[in-house]
Tab-separated table of C-alpha atoms and ligand atoms in Angstrom:
chain	number	residue	atom	x	y	z
Y	1	MET	CA	-37.005	17.097	19.503
Y	2	SER	CA	-33.746	17.773	17.746
Y	3	ILE	CA	-30.090	16.848	17.571
Y	4	GLU	CA	-28.267	18.613	20.370
Y	5	SER	CA	-24.706	17.401	20.061
Y	6	VAL	CA	-22.494	15.428	17.723
Y	7	ASP	CA	-19.197	13.967	18.935
Y	8	VAL	CA	-16.527	11.962	17.167
Y	9	ILE	CA	-14.691	9.340	19.214
Y	10	VAL	CA	-11.432	7.855	17.942
Y	11	THR	CA	-10.158	4.877	19.902
Y	12	SER	CA	-7.629	2.132	19.280
Y	13	PRO	CA	-8.219	-1.031	21.340
Y	14	GLY	CA	-5.724	-3.019	19.231
Y	15	ARG	CA	-6.907	-1.319	16.035
Y	16	ASN	CA	-8.389	2.081	15.202
Y	17	PHE	CA	-12.123	2.814	15.257
Y	18	VAL	CA	-14.024	6.024	14.535
Y	19	THR	CA	-17.431	6.269	16.186
Y	20	LEU	CA	-20.045	9.001	15.914
Y	21	LYS	CA	-22.166	9.864	18.937
Y	22	VAL	CA	-25.386	11.772	18.272
Y	23	THR	CA	-27.312	13.055	21.293
Y	24	THR	CA	-30.860	14.432	21.093
Y	25	SER	CA	-32.302	17.293	23.136
Y	26	ASP	CA	-34.148	14.764	25.303
Y	27	GLY	CA	-30.997	12.758	25.958
Y	28	VAL	CA	-31.291	9.802	23.587
Y	29	VAL	CA	-27.871	8.699	22.299
Y	30	GLY	CA	-27.278	7.054	18.914
Y	31	TRP	CA	-24.026	5.468	17.730
Y	32	GLY	CA	-22.622	5.226	14.217
Y	33	ASP	CA	-19.519	3.513	12.810
Y	34	ALA	CA	-17.276	5.639	10.551
Y	35	THR	CA	-14.158	3.453	10.497
Y	36	LEU	CA	-12.242	3.429	7.207
Y	37	ASN	CA	-9.211	1.203	7.641
Y	38	GLY	CA	-5.957	3.153	7.347
Y	39	ARG	CA	-7.749	6.499	6.697
Y	40	GLU	CA	-9.501	6.891	10.039
Y	41	LEU	CA	-8.621	10.521	10.716
Y	42	SER	CA	-9.851	11.676	7.280
Y	43	VAL	CA	-13.357	10.496	8.150
Y	44	ALA	CA	-13.104	11.818	11.722
Y	45	SER	CA	-12.203	15.223	10.314
Y	46	TYR	CA	-14.979	15.124	7.665
Y	47	LEU	CA	-17.437	14.458	10.485
Y	48	SER	CA	-16.155	16.934	13.038
Y	49	GLU	CA	-15.051	19.758	10.719
Y	50	HIS	CA	-17.810	19.540	8.142
Y	51	LEU	CA	-20.916	17.547	9.049
Y	52	ALA	CA	-21.270	18.042	12.804
Y	53	SER	CA	-22.404	21.683	12.674
Y	54	MET	CA	-24.892	20.878	9.869
Y	55	LEU	CA	-26.612	18.335	12.098
Y	56	ILE	CA	-27.168	20.446	15.194
Y	57	GLY	CA	-30.836	21.414	15.536
Y	58	ARG	CA	-32.089	18.969	12.877
Y	59	ASP	CA	-35.045	16.699	13.628
Y	60	GLU	CA	-33.470	13.327	14.441
Y	61	ASP	CA	-36.555	11.498	13.153
Y	62	ARG	CA	-36.055	12.664	9.553
Y	63	ILE	CA	-33.569	9.970	8.556
Y	64	GLU	CA	-34.313	9.866	4.806
Y	65	ASP	CA	-34.274	13.656	4.533
Y	66	THR	CA	-30.984	13.861	6.453
Y	67	TRP	CA	-29.444	11.197	4.191
Y	68	GLN	CA	-30.523	13.105	1.060
Y	69	TYR	CA	-29.349	16.394	2.580
Y	70	LEU	CA	-25.871	14.981	3.219
Y	71	TYR	CA	-25.621	13.037	-0.068
Y	72	ARG	CA	-27.640	14.845	-2.744
Y	73	GLY	CA	-27.383	18.194	-1.033
Y	74	ALA	CA	-23.612	18.094	-1.465
Y	75	TYR	CA	-22.016	19.078	-4.755
Y	76	TRP	CA	-18.902	16.876	-4.191
Y	77	ARG	CA	-20.424	13.529	-3.490
Y	78	ARG	CA	-19.548	9.829	-3.099
Y	79	GLY	CA	-16.136	8.368	-2.255
Y	80	PRO	CA	-15.191	6.241	0.762
Y	81	VAL	CA	-14.578	9.134	3.168
Y	82	THR	CA	-17.854	10.930	2.444
Y	83	MET	CA	-19.917	7.747	2.402
Y	84	ALA	CA	-18.435	6.446	5.676
Y	85	ALA	CA	-19.280	9.769	7.304
Y	86	ILE	CA	-22.865	9.658	5.975
Y	87	ALA	CA	-23.111	6.019	7.095
Y	88	ALA	CA	-22.201	6.938	10.657
Y	89	VAL	CA	-24.864	9.656	10.806
Y	90	ASP	CA	-27.451	7.306	9.299
Y	91	MET	CA	-26.679	4.455	11.750
Y	92	ALA	CA	-26.820	6.811	14.711
Y	93	LEU	CA	-30.236	8.145	13.631
Y	94	TRP	CA	-31.628	4.611	13.149
Y	95	ASP	CA	-30.208	3.678	16.567
Y	96	ILE	CA	-32.030	6.664	18.082
Y	97	LYS	CA	-35.305	5.934	16.273
Y	98	ALA	CA	-35.308	2.295	17.359
Y	99	LYS	CA	-34.422	3.237	20.948
Y	100	LYS	CA	-37.309	5.716	20.982
Y	101	ALA	CA	-39.609	3.000	19.610
Y	102	GLY	CA	-38.317	0.602	22.295
Y	103	MET	CA	-37.521	-1.989	19.628
Y	104	PRO	CA	-34.458	-3.705	18.218
Y	105	LEU	CA	-33.714	-2.098	14.850
Y	106	TYR	CA	-34.622	-5.191	12.824
Y	107	GLN	CA	-38.255	-4.724	13.899
Y	108	LEU	CA	-38.359	-1.325	12.190
Y	109	LEU	CA	-36.883	-2.902	9.041
Y	110	GLY	CA	-39.828	-5.293	8.760
Y	111	GLY	CA	-39.096	-7.816	11.499
Y	112	ALA	CA	-37.086	-11.026	11.409
Y	113	SER	CA	-37.142	-13.099	8.214
Y	114	ARG	CA	-35.076	-15.856	9.866
Y	115	ASP	CA	-34.045	-17.142	13.294
Y	116	GLY	CA	-30.371	-16.303	12.946
Y	117	VAL	CA	-27.798	-15.099	10.481
Y	118	ARG	CA	-25.410	-17.644	8.963
Y	119	VAL	CA	-21.874	-16.328	9.285
Y	120	TYR	CA	-18.566	-17.333	7.783
Y	121	ALA	CA	-15.269	-17.426	9.614
Y	122	HIS	CA	-11.726	-16.793	8.392
Y	123	ALA	CA	-9.618	-19.909	8.081
Y	124	SER	CA	-6.079	-19.366	6.929
Y	125	GLY	CA	-2.644	-20.880	7.239
Y	126	THR	CA	0.730	-20.460	5.622
Y	127	ASP	CA	0.605	-24.120	4.514
Y	128	PHE	CA	-2.071	-26.799	4.162
Y	129	ALA	CA	-1.525	-28.324	7.607
Y	130	ALA	CA	-2.062	-24.952	9.300
Y	131	LEU	CA	-5.073	-24.211	7.099
Y	132	SER	CA	-6.613	-27.596	7.824
Y	133	ASN	CA	-6.131	-27.023	11.578
Y	134	ALA	CA	-7.872	-23.695	11.302
Y	135	ILE	CA	-10.834	-25.185	9.429
Y	136	THR	CA	-11.108	-27.975	12.004
Y	137	GLY	CA	-11.050	-25.378	14.804
Y	138	TYR	CA	-13.878	-23.384	13.261
Y	139	ARG	CA	-15.944	-26.486	12.612
Y	140	GLU	CA	-15.574	-27.373	16.287
Y	141	LEU	CA	-16.875	-23.913	17.157
Y	142	GLY	CA	-19.941	-24.679	15.039
Y	143	PHE	CA	-19.219	-22.669	11.903
Y	144	THR	CA	-20.813	-24.019	8.727
Y	145	ALA	CA	-18.925	-21.714	6.363
Y	146	VAL	CA	-15.292	-20.656	6.175
Y	147	ARG	CA	-13.325	-18.324	3.993
Y	148	VAL	CA	-10.110	-20.026	2.962
Y	149	GLN	CA	-6.855	-18.131	2.295
Y	150	THR	CA	-3.451	-19.722	2.277
Y	151	GLY	CA	0.204	-19.064	1.559
Y	152	VAL	CA	1.476	-19.490	-1.990
Y	153	PRO	CA	4.878	-21.172	-2.450
Y	154	GLY	CA	7.496	-18.618	-3.445
Y	155	LEU	CA	5.649	-15.679	-1.893
Y	156	GLY	CA	6.076	-14.370	1.649
Y	157	GLN	CA	3.350	-12.918	3.852
Y	158	ILE	CA	0.329	-12.370	1.611
Y	159	TYR	CA	-3.153	-10.983	2.035
Y	160	GLY	CA	-5.568	-12.830	4.286
Y	161	VAL	CA	-3.173	-15.318	5.852
Y	162	SER	CA	-2.767	-15.095	9.610
Y	163	SER	CA	0.881	-14.490	10.475
Y	164	THR	CA	0.365	-15.789	14.016
Y	165	GLY	CA	-0.355	-19.299	12.723
Y	166	PRO	CA	-2.857	-21.712	14.190
Y	167	GLY	CA	-3.811	-21.126	17.783
Y	168	VAL	CA	-6.894	-20.129	19.696
Y	169	ARG	CA	-7.613	-17.426	17.096
Y	170	TYR	CA	-6.990	-17.818	13.395
Y	171	ASP	CA	-7.881	-14.350	12.135
Y	172	TYR	CA	-5.613	-11.738	10.625
Y	173	GLU	CA	-5.330	-7.954	10.562
Y	174	PRO	CA	-4.146	-6.448	7.295
Y	175	ALA	CA	-3.528	-2.899	8.565
Y	176	LYS	CA	-0.002	-2.614	9.894
Y	177	ARG	CA	1.335	-0.122	12.413
Y	178	SER	CA	4.348	0.352	10.165
Y	179	GLY	CA	5.294	3.950	10.916
Y	180	ASP	CA	5.053	6.641	8.249
Y	181	ARG	CA	4.349	4.487	5.219
Y	182	PRO	CA	2.673	1.197	4.308
Y	183	SER	CA	4.480	-2.118	4.576
Y	184	GLU	CA	4.949	-3.963	1.266
Y	185	GLU	CA	3.996	-7.468	0.171
Y	186	THR	CA	4.900	-9.402	-2.966
Y	187	TRP	CA	2.606	-11.114	-5.409
Y	188	ASP	CA	2.667	-13.443	-8.399
Y	189	THR	CA	-0.623	-14.387	-10.034
Y	190	ARG	CA	0.846	-17.286	-12.008
Y	191	GLN	CA	1.988	-19.062	-8.842
Y	192	TYR	CA	-1.340	-18.340	-7.197
Y	193	LEU	CA	-3.339	-19.744	-10.138
Y	194	ASN	CA	-1.235	-22.895	-10.149
Y	195	HIS	CA	-1.456	-23.420	-6.381
Y	196	MET	CA	-5.024	-22.681	-5.285
Y	197	PRO	CA	-7.147	-25.297	-7.115
Y	198	GLY	CA	-5.143	-28.098	-5.442
Y	199	VAL	CA	-5.814	-26.535	-2.035
Y	200	PHE	CA	-9.574	-26.603	-2.606
Y	201	ALA	CA	-9.324	-30.208	-3.830
Y	202	LYS	CA	-7.609	-31.239	-0.580
Y	203	ILE	CA	-10.165	-29.375	1.531
Y	204	ARG	CA	-13.048	-31.176	-0.187
Y	205	GLU	CA	-11.249	-34.472	0.316
Y	206	GLU	CA	-10.683	-33.831	3.994
Y	207	PHE	CA	-13.913	-32.044	4.946
Y	208	GLY	CA	-16.498	-33.376	2.490
Y	209	THR	CA	-19.211	-31.595	0.575
Y	210	ASP	CA	-21.210	-29.963	3.410
Y	211	LEU	CA	-18.785	-27.203	4.292
Y	212	ARG	CA	-19.368	-23.873	2.580
Y	213	ILE	CA	-16.021	-22.681	1.228
Y	214	LEU	CA	-15.454	-19.043	0.320
Y	215	HIS	CA	-12.374	-17.418	-1.170
Y	216	ASP	CA	-11.221	-13.838	-1.702
Y	217	GLY	CA	-9.134	-13.020	-4.799
Y	218	HIS	CA	-8.674	-9.468	-3.467
Y	219	HIS	CA	-8.761	-7.735	-6.856
Y	220	ARG	CA	-5.521	-9.256	-8.153
Y	221	MET	CA	-6.466	-11.070	-11.355
Y	222	THR	CA	-7.018	-9.759	-14.860
Y	223	PRO	CA	-10.447	-10.638	-16.324
Y	224	ILE	CA	-9.127	-13.623	-18.267
Y	225	GLU	CA	-7.043	-14.895	-15.340
Y	226	ALA	CA	-10.128	-14.652	-13.140
Y	227	ALA	CA	-12.162	-16.538	-15.736
Y	228	ARG	CA	-9.593	-19.329	-15.722
Y	229	PHE	CA	-9.512	-19.435	-11.918
Y	230	ALA	CA	-13.325	-19.524	-11.610
Y	231	LYS	CA	-13.426	-22.344	-14.171
Y	232	ASP	CA	-10.582	-24.332	-12.579
Y	233	VAL	CA	-12.224	-24.313	-9.133
Y	234	GLU	CA	-15.725	-25.250	-10.340
Y	235	PRO	CA	-15.350	-28.904	-9.248
Y	236	TYR	CA	-14.776	-27.780	-5.635
Y	237	ASP	CA	-18.092	-25.945	-5.419
Y	238	LEU	CA	-17.097	-22.611	-3.874
Y	239	PHE	CA	-19.856	-20.712	-2.099
Y	240	TRP	CA	-18.323	-17.653	-3.725
Y	241	LEU	CA	-15.245	-16.238	-5.341
Y	242	GLU	CA	-14.849	-12.700	-4.057
Y	243	ASP	CA	-13.205	-9.676	-5.688
Y	244	ALA	CA	-11.724	-11.641	-8.572
Y	245	THR	CA	-10.835	-8.476	-10.511
Y	246	PRO	CA	-10.274	-4.804	-9.592
Y	247	GLY	CA	-13.538	-3.312	-8.299
Y	248	GLU	CA	-13.767	-0.254	-10.530
Y	249	ASP	CA	-14.064	-2.343	-13.717
Y	250	GLN	CA	-17.656	-3.593	-13.668
Y	251	THR	CA	-17.670	-5.115	-17.169
Y	252	ALA	CA	-14.662	-7.327	-16.309
Y	253	LEU	CA	-17.131	-9.672	-14.631
Y	254	ARG	CA	-18.847	-10.350	-17.965
Y	255	LEU	CA	-15.813	-12.321	-19.037
Y	256	ILE	CA	-15.728	-14.396	-15.849
Y	257	ARG	CA	-19.458	-15.134	-16.185
Y	258	GLN	CA	-19.036	-16.306	-19.766
Y	259	HIS	CA	-16.615	-19.014	-18.635
Y	260	SER	CA	-17.828	-20.316	-15.309
Y	261	THR	CA	-20.643	-21.059	-12.898
Y	262	THR	CA	-18.588	-20.266	-9.780
Y	263	PRO	CA	-20.707	-17.750	-7.821
Y	264	LEU	CA	-19.202	-14.265	-7.717
Y	265	ALA	CA	-19.178	-11.675	-4.932
Y	266	ILE	CA	-17.859	-8.124	-5.062
Y	267	GLY	CA	-18.317	-4.753	-3.431
Y	268	GLU	CA	-16.357	-4.180	-0.203
Y	269	VAL	CA	-14.599	-1.199	-1.793
Y	270	PHE	CA	-17.794	0.222	-3.321
Y	271	ASN	CA	-19.651	3.109	-1.739
Y	272	THR	CA	-22.896	3.628	-3.626
Y	273	VAL	CA	-25.524	1.660	-5.534
Y	274	TYR	CA	-24.128	3.145	-8.754
Y	275	ASP	CA	-20.971	1.037	-8.365
Y	276	TYR	CA	-23.289	-1.962	-8.856
Y	277	GLN	CA	-25.522	-0.669	-11.642
Y	278	THR	CA	-24.065	-2.837	-14.431
Y	279	LEU	CA	-23.233	-5.742	-12.120
Y	280	ILE	CA	-26.800	-6.046	-10.865
Y	281	THR	CA	-28.793	-5.271	-13.986
Y	282	GLU	CA	-26.681	-7.671	-16.090
Y	283	ARG	CA	-26.690	-10.298	-13.301
Y	284	LEU	CA	-22.903	-10.435	-13.250
Y	285	ILE	CA	-22.698	-11.156	-9.505
Y	286	ASP	CA	-24.419	-13.379	-6.949
Y	287	TYR	CA	-23.564	-11.529	-3.724
Y	288	VAL	CA	-23.358	-7.859	-2.724
Y	289	ARG	CA	-20.319	-7.366	-0.475
Y	290	SER	CA	-20.651	-3.757	0.674
Y	291	ALA	CA	-20.126	-2.784	4.275
Y	292	VAL	CA	-22.975	-0.804	5.842
Y	293	THR	CA	-20.226	1.465	7.186
Y	294	HIS	CA	-18.779	2.245	3.737
Y	295	THR	CA	-21.962	2.496	1.691
Y	296	GLY	CA	-23.881	5.300	3.361
Y	297	GLY	CA	-25.473	3.351	6.187
Y	298	ILE	CA	-28.676	1.407	6.705
Y	299	THR	CA	-30.835	3.652	4.498
Y	300	ALA	CA	-28.591	3.198	1.453
Y	301	MET	CA	-27.835	-0.458	2.094
Y	302	LYS	CA	-31.522	-1.409	2.361
Y	303	LYS	CA	-32.195	0.189	-1.030
Y	304	LEU	CA	-29.153	-1.477	-2.588
Y	305	LEU	CA	-30.189	-4.908	-1.292
Y	306	ASP	CA	-33.806	-4.439	-2.414
Y	307	PHE	CA	-32.512	-3.530	-5.887
Y	308	ALA	CA	-30.303	-6.650	-5.880
Y	309	ALA	CA	-33.266	-8.801	-4.768
Y	310	ILE	CA	-35.158	-8.012	-7.973
Y	311	TYR	CA	-32.315	-9.704	-9.894
Y	312	GLY	CA	-32.026	-12.724	-7.589
Y	313	ILE	CA	-28.825	-11.407	-6.019
Y	314	ARG	CA	-28.225	-11.898	-2.309
Y	315	SER	CA	-26.356	-10.179	0.510
Y	316	GLY	CA	-22.874	-10.970	1.777
Y	317	ILE	CA	-22.214	-7.942	3.956
Y	318	HIS	CA	-18.596	-7.085	4.708
Y	319	GLY	CA	-17.721	-7.746	8.356
Y	320	PRO	CA	-13.968	-7.787	9.023
Y	321	THR	CA	-12.613	-6.454	12.331
Y	322	ASP	CA	-12.134	-3.028	10.755
Y	323	ILE	CA	-15.921	-2.689	10.859
Y	324	SER	CA	-16.624	-1.742	14.486
Y	325	PRO	CA	-19.186	-3.617	16.599
Y	326	VAL	CA	-21.586	-0.730	15.810
Y	327	GLY	CA	-21.198	-1.326	12.059
Y	328	MET	CA	-21.467	-5.064	12.627
Y	329	ALA	CA	-24.726	-4.589	14.541
Y	330	ALA	CA	-26.140	-2.526	11.665
Y	331	ALA	CA	-25.266	-5.412	9.318
Y	332	LEU	CA	-26.853	-8.035	11.580
Y	333	HIS	CA	-30.164	-6.168	11.864
Y	334	LEU	CA	-30.348	-5.861	8.076
Y	335	ASP	CA	-29.337	-9.524	7.623
Y	336	LEU	CA	-32.089	-10.678	9.929
Y	337	ALA	CA	-34.760	-8.534	8.290
Y	338	ILE	CA	-34.196	-8.700	4.517
Y	339	HIS	CA	-35.505	-11.599	2.443
Y	340	ASN	CA	-32.499	-11.917	0.109
Y	341	PHE	CA	-29.957	-12.619	2.818
Y	342	GLY	CA	-26.997	-14.745	1.687
Y	343	ILE	CA	-24.308	-14.916	4.364
Y	344	GLN	CA	-22.550	-12.549	6.772
Y	345	GLU	CA	-18.799	-12.206	7.262
Y	346	TYR	CA	-17.783	-12.535	10.923
Y	347	MET	CA	-14.342	-11.936	12.339
Y	348	PRO	CA	-14.721	-11.644	16.125
Y	349	HIS	CA	-13.288	-8.499	17.729
Y	350	ASN	CA	-10.598	-8.782	20.392
Y	351	GLU	CA	-11.351	-8.503	24.117
Y	352	GLN	CA	-10.205	-4.886	24.409
Y	353	THR	CA	-12.565	-3.883	21.602
Y	354	LEU	CA	-15.422	-5.642	23.352
Y	355	GLU	CA	-14.586	-3.724	26.553
Y	356	VAL	CA	-14.998	-0.453	24.655
Y	357	PHE	CA	-18.099	-1.573	22.726
Y	358	GLN	CA	-20.660	-3.503	24.746
Y	359	THR	CA	-22.609	-5.683	22.338
Y	360	SER	CA	-25.697	-7.843	22.639
Y	361	PHE	CA	-24.911	-10.258	19.787
Y	362	THR	CA	-25.274	-13.957	20.423
Y	363	PHE	CA	-23.513	-16.748	18.516
Y	364	ASP	CA	-25.067	-20.191	18.289
Y	365	ARG	CA	-23.671	-23.005	16.118
Y	366	GLY	CA	-22.619	-20.886	13.192
Y	367	PHE	CA	-25.398	-18.308	13.420
Y	368	LEU	CA	-25.380	-14.792	14.886
Y	369	HIS	CA	-28.335	-12.836	16.259
Y	370	PRO	CA	-28.175	-9.072	16.937
Y	371	GLY	CA	-30.084	-9.374	20.240
Y	372	ASP	CA	-33.307	-7.701	21.317
Y	373	GLN	CA	-32.154	-4.529	23.022
Y	374	PRO	CA	-33.791	-1.358	21.718
Y	375	GLY	CA	-31.748	0.216	18.919
Y	376	LEU	CA	-28.634	-1.325	17.408
Y	377	GLY	CA	-27.831	-3.009	20.722
Y	378	VAL	CA	-24.281	-1.664	21.040
Y	379	GLU	CA	-23.109	0.964	23.545
Y	380	LEU	CA	-19.701	2.602	23.575
Y	381	ASP	CA	-18.009	3.087	26.958
Y	382	GLU	CA	-16.312	6.476	26.550
Y	383	GLU	CA	-14.024	6.012	29.533
Y	384	ALA	CA	-12.788	2.660	28.239
Y	385	ALA	CA	-12.376	4.188	24.761
Y	386	GLY	CA	-10.254	7.009	26.220
Y	387	ALA	CA	-7.630	4.533	27.384
Y	388	PHE	CA	-6.667	3.520	23.821
Y	389	GLU	CA	-4.882	6.205	21.865
Y	390	TYR	CA	-5.041	6.408	18.055
Y	391	THR	CA	-2.046	4.772	16.394
Y	392	LYS	CA	-1.301	5.383	12.739
Y	393	ALA	CA	-1.731	2.242	10.614
Y	394	TYR	CA	-1.697	1.528	6.883
Y	395	LEU	CA	-3.025	-1.214	4.648
Y	396	PRO	CA	-0.056	-2.730	2.763
Y	397	VAL	CA	1.077	-1.936	-0.760
Y	398	ASN	CA	1.549	-4.889	-3.109
Y	399	ARG	CA	4.323	-5.392	-5.697
Y	400	LEU	CA	4.940	-8.063	-8.294
Y	401	LEU	CA	8.201	-9.999	-7.973
Y	402	ASP	CA	9.866	-7.571	-10.443
Y	403	GLY	CA	8.875	-4.580	-8.297
Y	404	THR	CA	5.833	-3.379	-10.275
Y	405	VAL	CA	3.078	-1.953	-8.069
Y	406	HIS	CA	0.046	-4.273	-8.149
Y	407	ASP	CA	-3.456	-4.165	-6.657
Y	408	TRP	CA	-3.347	-5.085	-2.967
N	501	LIG	O1	-9.127	-6.501	3.073
N	501	LIG	O2	-11.309	-5.158	5.532
N	501	LIG	O3	-13.256	-9.761	2.678
N	501	LIG	N1	-12.632	-9.100	3.433
N	501	LIG	C1	-11.593	-8.336	3.104
N	501	LIG	C2	-10.964	-7.542	4.203
N	501	LIG	C3	-10.348	-6.258	3.715
N	501	LIG	C4	-10.100	-5.347	4.871
N	501	LIG	C5	-9.524	-4.013	4.437
N	501	LIG	O4	-9.534	-3.130	5.489
N	501	LIG	O5	-11.183	-8.342	1.976
N	501	LIG	O6	-10.008	-8.335	4.848
N	502	LIG	CO1	-12.685	-9.117	0.669
């Protein structure tokens, strides 16, 4: 059998998604997620203009060979666009293989290592009262872990804080449909460093020691600022501090490590195992944060996580709403199967998205399970997808209070 057709579907049920559909000569369909937030059409074009014709006629069962052909076979390699495109092909081929085997994908990855996958939710609020409401809401839903982001006095809308305030849903969407250029936010690290430790202190006071508390620094601190932050928050026992410093500077984490025992997570902007080479071999991190969608798919992610396992480092796979349900399913199958699972990010998709993507996930008291349908367990409804037209959106740009461009 061979690959007969390759189609790229762009849909926007509230936010943009790029999905790859691979169909075999005997009619088996595999789905892959290629969504790169704010750069969706670059990946769609890479897939349709460049990769699609290379895939026609290939044996769909040769997943490793296809991965190497698309990665190593290319002279210009790596980067988020290329690796998201390869990821989509890889997911679709695993989906097909598992459907042909009549098994949920996690069975082909070695079977379940646990009953369910602990997930963390996104609690945020512009002030402490709103944040505390959000945490209470998630605890009532059964979550055992929450990521905590909150407003900083003196700054306006900042990363990770829901602008809709507390309500039924507490999540946030950073990509803005702001026309021809990104919206802009302001930032001040000094105010942030002075404000955050007190927030964690109040959360511990109000919610006790059981709750797992995560926090995302979103690449904004210098190495020494991050070291101070990690040290200051030690008494509040964070599950992890994520993206303390800009991702491209691997040795920055040495400095943080020298000063603190706060667990560190990084990697959502990485796209290959090489981005982690120093971080893993020098044990500078505790959690690998890559998205399956942005790191070359299941094949690459399994190798990365096995490499991390040798150094006692666990998974914390990226799972915001800009990862489609297909990408989320790929993460959940890996999470269930690998031994060195840590935690999984979970930001539920909106209803329109779940009309386009039919999933078989189940949520039970803070744990997700990918379901037992053959394959990834997600099917895209092309008619439903057709109703939501692509709308240009950008991630914001960040500036310091004096106007200097800063990491967003
Ligand atoms: O900013 O997915 O930990 N999660 C994150 C996300 C990212 C977005 C970017 O598209 O940092 O919210
Ligand atoms: Co993050």
